[in-house]
Tab-separated table of C-alpha atoms and ligand atoms in Angstrom:
chain	number	residue	atom	x	y	z
A	172	MET	CA	24.852	2.005	-28.056
A	173	ASP	CA	23.575	-1.470	-28.606
A	174	ARG	CA	22.327	-2.273	-25.115
A	175	HIS	CA	19.972	-0.420	-22.812
A	176	ILE	CA	19.617	-1.022	-19.103
A	177	GLY	CA	16.876	0.406	-16.877
A	178	ILE	CA	17.230	0.781	-13.101
A	179	LEU	CA	14.694	1.422	-10.363
A	180	THR	CA	14.826	1.416	-6.576
A	181	ALA	CA	11.718	0.218	-4.730
A	182	GLY	CA	10.534	-0.377	-1.169
A	183	GLY	CA	11.966	1.343	1.900
A	184	ASP	CA	15.191	3.214	1.184
A	185	SER	CA	18.416	1.731	2.412
A	186	PRO	CA	21.986	3.036	2.688
A	187	GLY	CA	24.023	1.895	-0.321
A	188	LEU	CA	21.349	2.427	-2.993
A	189	ASN	CA	23.294	5.226	-4.651
A	190	ALA	CA	26.486	3.182	-4.494
A	191	ALA	CA	24.660	0.409	-6.372
A	192	ILE	CA	23.190	2.798	-8.975
A	193	ARG	CA	26.663	4.295	-9.481
A	194	ALA	CA	28.261	0.866	-9.876
A	195	ILE	CA	25.701	-0.304	-12.423
A	196	GLY	CA	25.941	2.972	-14.324
A	197	LYS	CA	29.723	3.238	-14.374
A	198	THR	CA	30.290	-0.422	-15.251
A	199	ALA	CA	27.724	-0.219	-18.045
A	200	LEU	CA	29.070	3.051	-19.475
A	201	ASP	CA	32.627	1.700	-19.333
A	202	THR	CA	31.701	-1.099	-21.719
A	203	GLY	CA	31.239	1.598	-24.348
A	204	HIS	CA	28.115	-0.034	-25.726
A	205	MET	CA	25.538	0.313	-22.945
A	206	GLU	CA	23.208	3.119	-21.991
A	207	VAL	CA	21.510	3.431	-18.628
A	208	VAL	CA	18.209	5.023	-17.731
A	209	GLY	CA	16.779	5.361	-14.233
A	210	PHE	CA	13.061	5.313	-13.428
A	211	LYS	CA	11.917	7.546	-10.611
A	212	ASP	CA	10.105	6.419	-7.469
A	213	GLY	CA	10.158	2.685	-8.061
A	214	PHE	CA	7.600	0.908	-10.234
A	215	ARG	CA	5.458	4.063	-10.210
A	216	GLY	CA	8.040	5.964	-12.280
A	217	LEU	CA	8.243	3.107	-14.753
A	218	MET	CA	4.462	3.180	-15.071
A	219	GLU	CA	4.377	6.974	-15.463
A	220	ASN	CA	7.477	6.994	-17.656
A	221	ARG	CA	9.337	9.404	-15.420
A	222	ILE	CA	13.007	8.921	-16.183
A	223	MET	CA	16.488	10.143	-15.278
A	224	ARG	CA	19.315	9.589	-17.775
A	225	LEU	CA	22.231	8.131	-15.875
A	226	GLU	CA	25.285	9.719	-17.389
A	227	ARG	CA	28.769	10.061	-15.933
A	228	SER	CA	27.977	13.495	-14.479
A	229	THR	CA	24.856	12.168	-12.716
A	230	LEU	CA	26.783	9.236	-11.274
A	231	SER	CA	29.607	11.330	-9.952
A	232	SER	CA	29.711	12.121	-6.183
A	233	ILE	CA	26.791	9.891	-5.218
A	234	LEU	CA	28.750	7.005	-3.672
A	235	THR	CA	28.558	8.418	-0.160
A	236	LEU	CA	24.981	9.740	-0.338
A	237	GLY	CA	22.196	8.181	1.712
A	238	GLY	CA	18.754	7.519	0.199
A	239	THR	CA	18.394	7.081	-3.551
A	240	ILE	CA	18.803	9.720	-6.264
A	241	LEU	CA	16.006	7.922	-8.134
A	242	GLY	CA	13.505	8.131	-5.290
A	243	THR	CA	11.515	5.120	-4.175
A	244	SER	CA	7.988	3.992	-3.378
A	245	ARG	CA	6.206	0.909	-2.163
A	246	ASP	CA	3.818	0.899	-5.150
A	247	LYS	CA	3.278	-2.480	-6.769
A	248	PRO	CA	2.761	-2.913	-10.549
A	249	HIS	CA	-0.345	-5.046	-10.060
A	250	LYS	CA	-1.872	-2.906	-7.273
A	251	MET	CA	-0.948	0.666	-8.149
A	252	PRO	CA	-2.926	3.461	-6.478
A	253	VAL	CA	-4.418	5.376	-9.410
A	254	GLY	CA	-7.197	7.934	-8.936
A	255	GLY	CA	-8.051	6.593	-5.482
A	256	GLU	CA	-8.240	2.971	-6.649
A	257	LEU	CA	-5.785	0.087	-6.769
A	258	MET	CA	-5.245	-0.848	-10.411
A	259	ASP	CA	-3.226	-3.478	-12.214
A	260	MET	CA	-0.789	-1.379	-14.252
A	261	SER	CA	1.520	-4.213	-15.296
A	262	GLU	CA	0.694	-3.807	-18.979
A	263	VAL	CA	1.537	-0.115	-19.014
A	264	ILE	CA	4.786	-0.941	-17.256
A	265	CYS	CA	5.657	-3.569	-19.871
A	266	ASP	CA	4.845	-1.110	-22.671
A	267	ASN	CA	7.223	1.444	-21.165
A	268	TYR	CA	9.954	-1.179	-20.837
A	269	PHE	CA	9.690	-1.888	-24.567
A	270	ARG	CA	9.298	1.799	-25.447
A	271	HIS	CA	12.765	2.385	-23.952
A	272	ASN	CA	14.163	-0.572	-25.868
A	273	LEU	CA	15.435	-2.070	-22.660
A	274	ASP	CA	17.523	-5.226	-22.747
A	275	ALA	CA	17.242	-5.554	-18.989
A	276	LEU	CA	15.607	-3.881	-16.017
A	277	VAL	CA	17.463	-3.910	-12.693
A	278	CYS	CA	15.117	-3.668	-9.705
A	279	ILE	CA	16.863	-2.900	-6.432
A	280	GLY	CA	14.833	-3.765	-3.373
A	281	GLY	CA	13.866	-6.041	-0.524
A	282	GLY	CA	11.557	-9.044	-0.377
A	283	GLY	CA	8.494	-7.212	-1.777
A	284	THR	CA	10.474	-5.859	-4.712
A	285	GLN	CA	11.795	-9.321	-5.570
A	286	LYS	CA	8.194	-10.529	-5.768
A	287	ASN	CA	7.025	-7.604	-7.909
A	288	ALA	CA	10.038	-7.985	-10.177
A	289	TYR	CA	9.312	-11.692	-10.588
A	290	ARG	CA	5.748	-10.889	-11.674
A	291	LEU	CA	7.153	-8.670	-14.428
A	292	ALA	CA	9.648	-11.362	-15.420
A	293	GLN	CA	6.702	-13.711	-15.869
A	294	ARG	CA	5.283	-11.220	-18.370
A	295	GLY	CA	8.397	-11.536	-20.499
A	296	LEU	CA	10.636	-8.707	-19.263
A	297	ASN	CA	14.339	-9.386	-18.686
A	298	ILE	CA	14.707	-8.692	-15.002
A	299	LEU	CA	17.685	-8.713	-12.660
A	300	THR	CA	17.433	-7.695	-9.017
A	301	LEU	CA	19.790	-6.653	-6.239
A	302	PRO	CA	18.955	-7.426	-2.600
A	303	LYS	CA	18.843	-4.401	-0.313
A	304	THR	CA	17.129	-3.816	3.010
A	305	ILE	CA	18.229	-2.813	6.464
A	306	ASP	CA	16.230	-5.819	7.709
A	307	ASN	CA	18.647	-8.300	6.055
A	308	ASP	CA	15.740	-10.691	5.488
A	309	VAL	CA	15.889	-11.364	1.739
A	310	TYR	CA	16.025	-15.093	1.075
A	311	GLY	CA	18.833	-16.566	-1.010
A	312	THR	CA	21.604	-14.075	-0.240
A	313	ASP	CA	24.146	-14.148	2.580
A	314	VAL	CA	23.425	-10.513	3.338
A	315	THR	CA	21.671	-7.422	1.975
A	316	PHE	CA	23.226	-3.987	1.662
A	317	GLY	CA	21.956	-1.373	4.094
A	318	PHE	CA	22.022	-3.789	6.986
A	319	ASP	CA	25.575	-3.034	8.087
A	320	THR	CA	24.971	0.733	8.172
A	321	ALA	CA	21.700	0.370	10.086
A	322	MET	CA	23.391	-1.946	12.575
A	323	GLU	CA	26.122	0.673	13.124
A	324	ILE	CA	23.568	3.457	13.625
A	325	ALA	CA	21.466	1.387	16.035
A	326	THR	CA	24.571	0.302	17.952
A	327	GLU	CA	25.757	3.865	18.381
A	328	ALA	CA	22.314	4.951	19.563
A	329	ILE	CA	22.127	2.116	22.096
A	330	ASP	CA	25.634	2.926	23.351
A	331	ARG	CA	24.418	6.462	24.028
A	332	LEU	CA	21.278	5.235	25.793
A	333	HIS	CA	23.469	3.122	28.069
A	334	SER	CA	24.921	6.092	29.922
A	335	THR	CA	21.565	7.770	30.506
A	336	ALA	CA	19.974	4.470	31.653
A	337	HIS	CA	22.892	3.985	34.046
A	338	SER	CA	22.724	7.534	35.448
A	339	HIS	CA	18.979	7.431	36.109
A	340	HIS	CA	18.823	3.778	37.239
A	341	ARG	CA	16.256	3.105	34.567
A	342	ILE	CA	15.246	0.472	32.113
A	343	ILE	CA	15.489	1.758	28.563
A	344	VAL	CA	13.514	-0.180	26.019
A	345	VAL	CA	14.899	0.545	22.529
A	346	GLU	CA	12.791	-0.411	19.545
A	347	VAL	CA	14.755	-1.060	16.357
A	348	MET	CA	13.360	-1.841	12.903
A	349	GLY	CA	12.660	-5.367	11.709
A	350	HIS	CA	9.037	-6.447	11.646
A	351	ASN	CA	9.619	-10.033	10.553
A	352	ALA	CA	13.276	-10.704	11.192
A	353	GLY	CA	15.432	-9.915	14.194
A	354	TRP	CA	18.834	-9.478	12.498
A	355	LEU	CA	19.095	-5.785	13.266
A	356	ALA	CA	17.979	-6.067	16.900
A	357	LEU	CA	20.203	-9.063	17.462
A	358	GLY	CA	23.276	-7.567	15.753
A	359	ALA	CA	22.971	-4.132	17.377
A	360	GLY	CA	22.002	-5.687	20.717
A	361	LEU	CA	25.039	-7.954	20.691
A	362	ALA	CA	27.357	-5.146	19.602
A	363	SER	CA	26.123	-2.780	22.304
A	364	GLY	CA	25.992	-5.334	25.102
A	365	ALA	CA	22.214	-5.123	25.590
A	366	ASP	CA	20.911	-6.975	28.650
A	367	VAL	CA	17.796	-8.220	26.883
A	368	ILE	CA	17.242	-8.749	23.137
A	369	LEU	CA	13.769	-9.583	21.848
A	370	ILE	CA	13.261	-10.658	18.243
A	371	PRO	CA	10.246	-11.828	16.202
A	372	GLU	CA	11.677	-15.347	15.902
A	373	ILE	CA	11.513	-15.927	19.679
A	374	PRO	CA	8.188	-15.068	21.363
A	375	TYR	CA	9.021	-13.678	24.788
A	376	ASP	CA	7.739	-14.220	28.280
A	377	HIS	CA	7.312	-10.957	30.252
A	378	GLU	CA	8.166	-12.722	33.489
A	379	LYS	CA	11.452	-14.049	32.149
A	380	VAL	CA	12.468	-10.592	30.948
A	381	ALA	CA	11.543	-9.044	34.308
A	382	ARG	CA	13.437	-11.808	36.100
A	383	ALA	CA	16.605	-11.043	34.133
A	384	ILE	CA	16.314	-7.365	35.059
A	385	ARG	CA	15.676	-8.184	38.740
A	386	HIS	CA	18.656	-10.493	38.697
A	387	ARG	CA	20.811	-7.587	37.514
A	388	GLN	CA	19.344	-5.414	40.293
A	389	GLN	CA	20.351	-8.042	42.856
A	390	ARG	CA	23.887	-7.814	41.545
A	391	GLY	CA	23.851	-4.025	41.985
A	392	ASN	CA	23.026	-3.086	38.386
A	393	ASN	CA	20.026	-0.796	38.733
A	394	PHE	CA	19.555	-0.243	35.048
A	395	SER	CA	18.972	-2.391	31.983
A	396	ILE	CA	18.941	-2.007	28.239
A	397	VAL	CA	16.210	-3.937	26.439
A	398	VAL	CA	16.553	-4.021	22.637
A	399	VAL	CA	13.314	-4.988	20.892
A	400	ALA	CA	12.746	-5.600	17.195
A	401	GLU	CA	9.536	-3.853	16.128
A	402	GLY	CA	7.999	-7.201	15.218
A	403	ALA	CA	8.855	-8.997	18.476
A	404	LEU	CA	5.779	-10.326	20.270
A	405	SER	CA	5.127	-11.832	23.661
A	406	ILE	CA	3.888	-15.426	23.741
A	407	ASP	CA	0.292	-14.223	24.259
A	408	GLU	CA	0.495	-11.588	21.538
A	409	LYS	CA	1.874	-14.156	19.121
A	410	LYS	CA	-1.046	-16.518	19.870
A	411	LYS	CA	-3.460	-13.666	19.203
A	412	ARG	CA	-1.639	-12.689	16.000
A	413	ASP	CA	-1.614	-16.294	14.741
A	414	LYS	CA	-5.342	-16.620	15.440
A	415	LEU	CA	-6.110	-13.435	13.503
A	416	ARG	CA	-3.903	-14.592	10.643
A	417	THR	CA	-5.614	-18.003	10.450
A	418	LYS	CA	-9.010	-16.285	10.478
A	419	LYS	CA	-7.913	-13.985	7.673
A	420	LEU	CA	-6.538	-16.842	5.548
A	421	LYS	CA	-9.630	-18.999	6.113
A	422	ALA	CA	-11.993	-16.152	5.241
A	423	LYS	CA	-9.981	-15.549	2.062
A	424	GLU	CA	-10.014	-19.219	1.097
A	425	ASN	CA	-13.756	-19.567	1.617
A	426	GLY	CA	-14.560	-16.267	-0.081
A	427	ASP	CA	-16.238	-15.455	3.233
A	428	LEU	CA	-18.301	-12.259	3.575
A	429	LYS	CA	-16.223	-11.471	6.660
A	430	LYS	CA	-13.059	-11.452	4.532
A	431	LYS	CA	-12.654	-7.675	4.757
A	432	GLN	CA	-13.268	-7.576	8.505
A	433	ALA	CA	-10.811	-10.399	9.128
A	434	SER	CA	-8.060	-8.830	7.084
A	435	GLU	CA	-8.673	-5.410	8.688
A	436	ALA	CA	-8.447	-6.931	12.176
A	437	TYR	CA	-5.148	-8.586	11.258
A	438	ALA	CA	-3.779	-5.388	9.694
A	439	ARG	CA	-4.795	-3.374	12.784
A	440	PHE	CA	-2.966	-5.784	15.053
A	441	SER	CA	0.165	-5.732	12.890
A	442	LYS	CA	0.151	-1.927	12.612
A	443	ASN	CA	0.055	-1.391	16.348
A	444	ARG	CA	3.659	-2.454	16.848
A	445	ALA	CA	4.651	0.653	18.777
A	446	GLU	CA	1.812	-0.124	21.191
A	447	HIS	CA	3.226	-3.591	21.861
A	448	THR	CA	6.618	-2.103	22.700
A	449	LEU	CA	5.085	0.604	24.892
A	450	ARG	CA	3.095	-2.035	26.748
A	451	LEU	CA	6.284	-4.021	27.306
A	452	SER	CA	8.020	-0.955	28.746
A	453	GLN	CA	5.074	-0.312	31.099
A	454	HIS	CA	4.905	-3.952	32.199
A	455	LEU	CA	8.606	-4.017	32.984
A	456	GLU	CA	8.259	-0.878	35.093
A	457	GLU	CA	5.435	-2.505	37.106
A	458	MET	CA	7.229	-5.821	37.419
A	459	THR	CA	10.636	-4.515	38.497
A	460	GLY	CA	9.932	-1.245	40.297
A	461	LEU	CA	12.483	0.476	38.048
A	462	GLU	CA	11.418	3.429	35.943
A	463	SER	CA	11.277	2.574	32.270
A	464	ARG	CA	11.560	4.740	29.161
A	465	LEU	CA	10.882	3.809	25.565
A	466	THR	CA	13.024	5.018	22.642
A	467	ILE	CA	11.962	4.218	19.086
A	468	LEU	CA	14.896	4.602	16.698
A	469	GLY	CA	12.647	4.463	13.608
A	470	HIS	CA	13.776	5.893	10.284
A	471	LEU	CA	17.025	7.243	11.726
A	472	GLN	CA	18.302	3.729	11.074
A	473	ARG	CA	17.781	4.048	7.323
A	474	GLY	CA	19.177	7.539	6.793
A	475	GLY	CA	22.543	9.005	5.986
A	476	THR	CA	25.766	7.875	4.439
A	477	PRO	CA	26.384	4.139	3.960
A	478	SER	CA	29.136	2.362	5.881
A	479	ALA	CA	32.294	1.313	4.029
A	480	THR	CA	31.059	-2.313	4.116
A	481	ASP	CA	27.768	-1.372	2.447
A	482	ARG	CA	29.504	0.762	-0.173
A	483	VAL	CA	31.768	-2.148	-1.071
A	484	LEU	CA	28.863	-4.609	-1.098
A	485	ALA	CA	26.631	-2.415	-3.261
A	486	THR	CA	29.497	-1.687	-5.668
A	487	LYS	CA	30.308	-5.386	-5.948
A	488	LEU	CA	26.661	-6.323	-6.629
A	489	GLY	CA	26.058	-3.440	-9.038
A	490	SER	CA	29.102	-4.104	-11.182
A	491	ALA	CA	28.561	-7.890	-11.152
A	492	CYS	CA	24.999	-7.293	-12.291
A	493	VAL	CA	26.162	-5.599	-15.504
A	494	LYS	CA	28.483	-8.531	-16.231
A	495	TYR	CA	25.505	-10.878	-15.886
A	496	VAL	CA	23.486	-8.662	-18.261
A	497	GLU	CA	26.348	-8.965	-20.766
A	498	GLU	CA	26.206	-12.738	-20.404
A	499	GLY	CA	22.507	-12.544	-21.258
A	500	LEU	CA	21.279	-13.697	-17.850
A	501	SER	CA	17.854	-12.621	-16.637
A	502	ASN	CA	15.174	-13.386	-14.077
A	503	VAL	CA	17.789	-13.680	-11.371
A	504	MET	CA	18.678	-11.939	-8.150
A	505	ILE	CA	22.391	-11.190	-7.788
A	506	ALA	CA	23.086	-12.676	-4.376
A	507	VAL	CA	26.061	-12.238	-2.070
A	508	ARG	CA	27.793	-15.567	-1.609
A	509	GLY	CA	30.888	-15.521	0.601
A	510	ASP	CA	33.288	-12.978	-0.885
A	511	GLY	CA	31.677	-13.149	-4.288
A	512	THR	CA	28.313	-12.913	-6.011
A	513	GLU	CA	26.028	-15.530	-7.486
A	514	PRO	CA	22.918	-15.257	-9.670
A	515	VAL	CA	19.953	-17.010	-8.021
A	516	SER	CA	16.719	-17.708	-9.881
A	517	LEU	CA	14.028	-15.235	-8.801
A	518	ALA	CA	11.577	-18.117	-8.581
A	519	ASP	CA	13.684	-19.520	-5.735
A	520	VAL	CA	13.794	-16.241	-3.844
A	521	ILE	CA	10.206	-15.072	-3.760
A	522	GLY	CA	7.657	-15.997	-1.115
A	523	LYS	CA	10.394	-16.839	1.395
A	524	ARG	CA	12.082	-14.830	4.089
A	525	LYS	CA	15.487	-15.202	5.711
A	526	VAL	CA	14.780	-15.020	9.422
A	527	VAL	CA	17.255	-15.673	12.236
A	528	PRO	CA	17.641	-19.464	12.574
A	529	LEU	CA	17.129	-20.552	16.164
A	530	ASP	CA	20.549	-22.210	16.162
A	531	HIS	CA	22.333	-19.171	14.730
A	532	CYS	CA	25.727	-18.462	16.278
A	533	TRP	CA	24.739	-14.871	17.159
A	534	LEU	CA	21.970	-16.255	19.389
A	535	GLU	CA	24.405	-18.679	20.943
A	536	SER	CA	26.914	-15.886	21.613
A	537	ALA	CA	24.196	-13.720	23.165
A	538	ARG	CA	23.197	-16.534	25.510
A	539	ASN	CA	26.852	-17.252	26.331
A	540	VAL	CA	27.390	-13.696	27.550
A	541	GLY	CA	24.234	-13.835	29.686
A	542	THR	CA	21.843	-11.882	27.464
A	543	CYS	CA	18.181	-12.662	28.092
A	544	LEU	CA	16.329	-13.515	24.878
A	545	GLY	CA	12.947	-13.609	26.568
A	546	ASP	CA	12.568	-17.382	26.486
B	894	LIG	O1	12.421	-1.383	4.587
B	894	LIG	C1	12.295	-2.140	5.714
B	894	LIG	C2	11.750	-1.301	6.841
B	894	LIG	O2	12.702	-0.337	7.219
B	894	LIG	C3	11.300	-2.127	8.029
B	894	LIG	O3	12.313	-2.401	8.934
B	894	LIG	C4	10.224	-1.238	8.624
B	894	LIG	O4	9.304	-2.028	9.331
B	894	LIG	C5	9.592	-0.628	7.422
B	894	LIG	O5	10.581	-0.617	6.418
B	894	LIG	C6	9.060	0.764	7.643
B	894	LIG	O6	8.433	1.165	6.483
B	894	LIG	P1	8.031	2.646	6.106
B	894	LIG	O7	9.291	3.408	5.857
B	894	LIG	O8	7.215	2.509	4.893
B	894	LIG	O9	7.311	3.199	7.288
């Protein structure tokens, strides 16, 4: 074996991770001169040197499995919880990379993972990344794997909520994942014919949402389905959030003594997403006279077997990644571009997020079929 590849999965799990691990492993082993080692639980396993040899037997029968056989975590190399403190463990991680004689490390993850991987690349490691997240918000790629499966799951759930909302003449507010980008809410909302879709990119007006529901009532439809991304905010909430964010950034810039308070206040606001959605459900009940119920789909959206589309996508990215390793490429994310793949410099990916553009055709279609977007 003259080449060694390491793999880790980091951030929230996402359907298709095992398909990607399998594709990297099988493509590498098929070359006859590559060996593959997996690190458990994201960057933490690389730091603690907890490994899993990825041999043919390990890679067999995992294509259809949800989650990741390697495990995952949100731990960051430069802020790793160790003994109750956050420590910079980047050096230990680099030592372990060299200890395993790695020629490349493939980090599979979302936006946060791309950033952490880039930091390691800056320390001299050969890094390649694959974009995965059910949020579909990684910059520089047409799409991420995991998104299609989550959209299917959310759509099926909303379809089911439709009949109960209809029978009870209720509003059902359905919260789907996506704290910064509305792809999942918009896609599942469009696919399930939601009456209202609220996404983080478009701050909503309670009155406009209530008006859309009342309008349906006037036409004899005494129920409505409101799909809300977990990060969607009303116009007032957004103003409050922006104020807290500015305060936090200013305090940080000035090295202000109130830095901790400001960042805690911002974190508290951001954490209370479920409260925002609950408040919306209550407001709509008061404003329309219809009973309202809240359903939070939560982690259901990330679990279980990947869709055929995600399996194909993850397999395509995983096998292309090994080809790029063979070509000696590093410090790139393997992006999806049309039907193919394209290596994109990690430096161009990090610090950005792919949100729903306000002129996106999905938004236009939603408006065309009479969906209220809260604006
Ligand atoms: O990985 C993305 C995501 O699923 C987001 O949609 C969601 O806000 C977040 O992860 C939830 O994170 P956790 O699983 O750590 O609660």
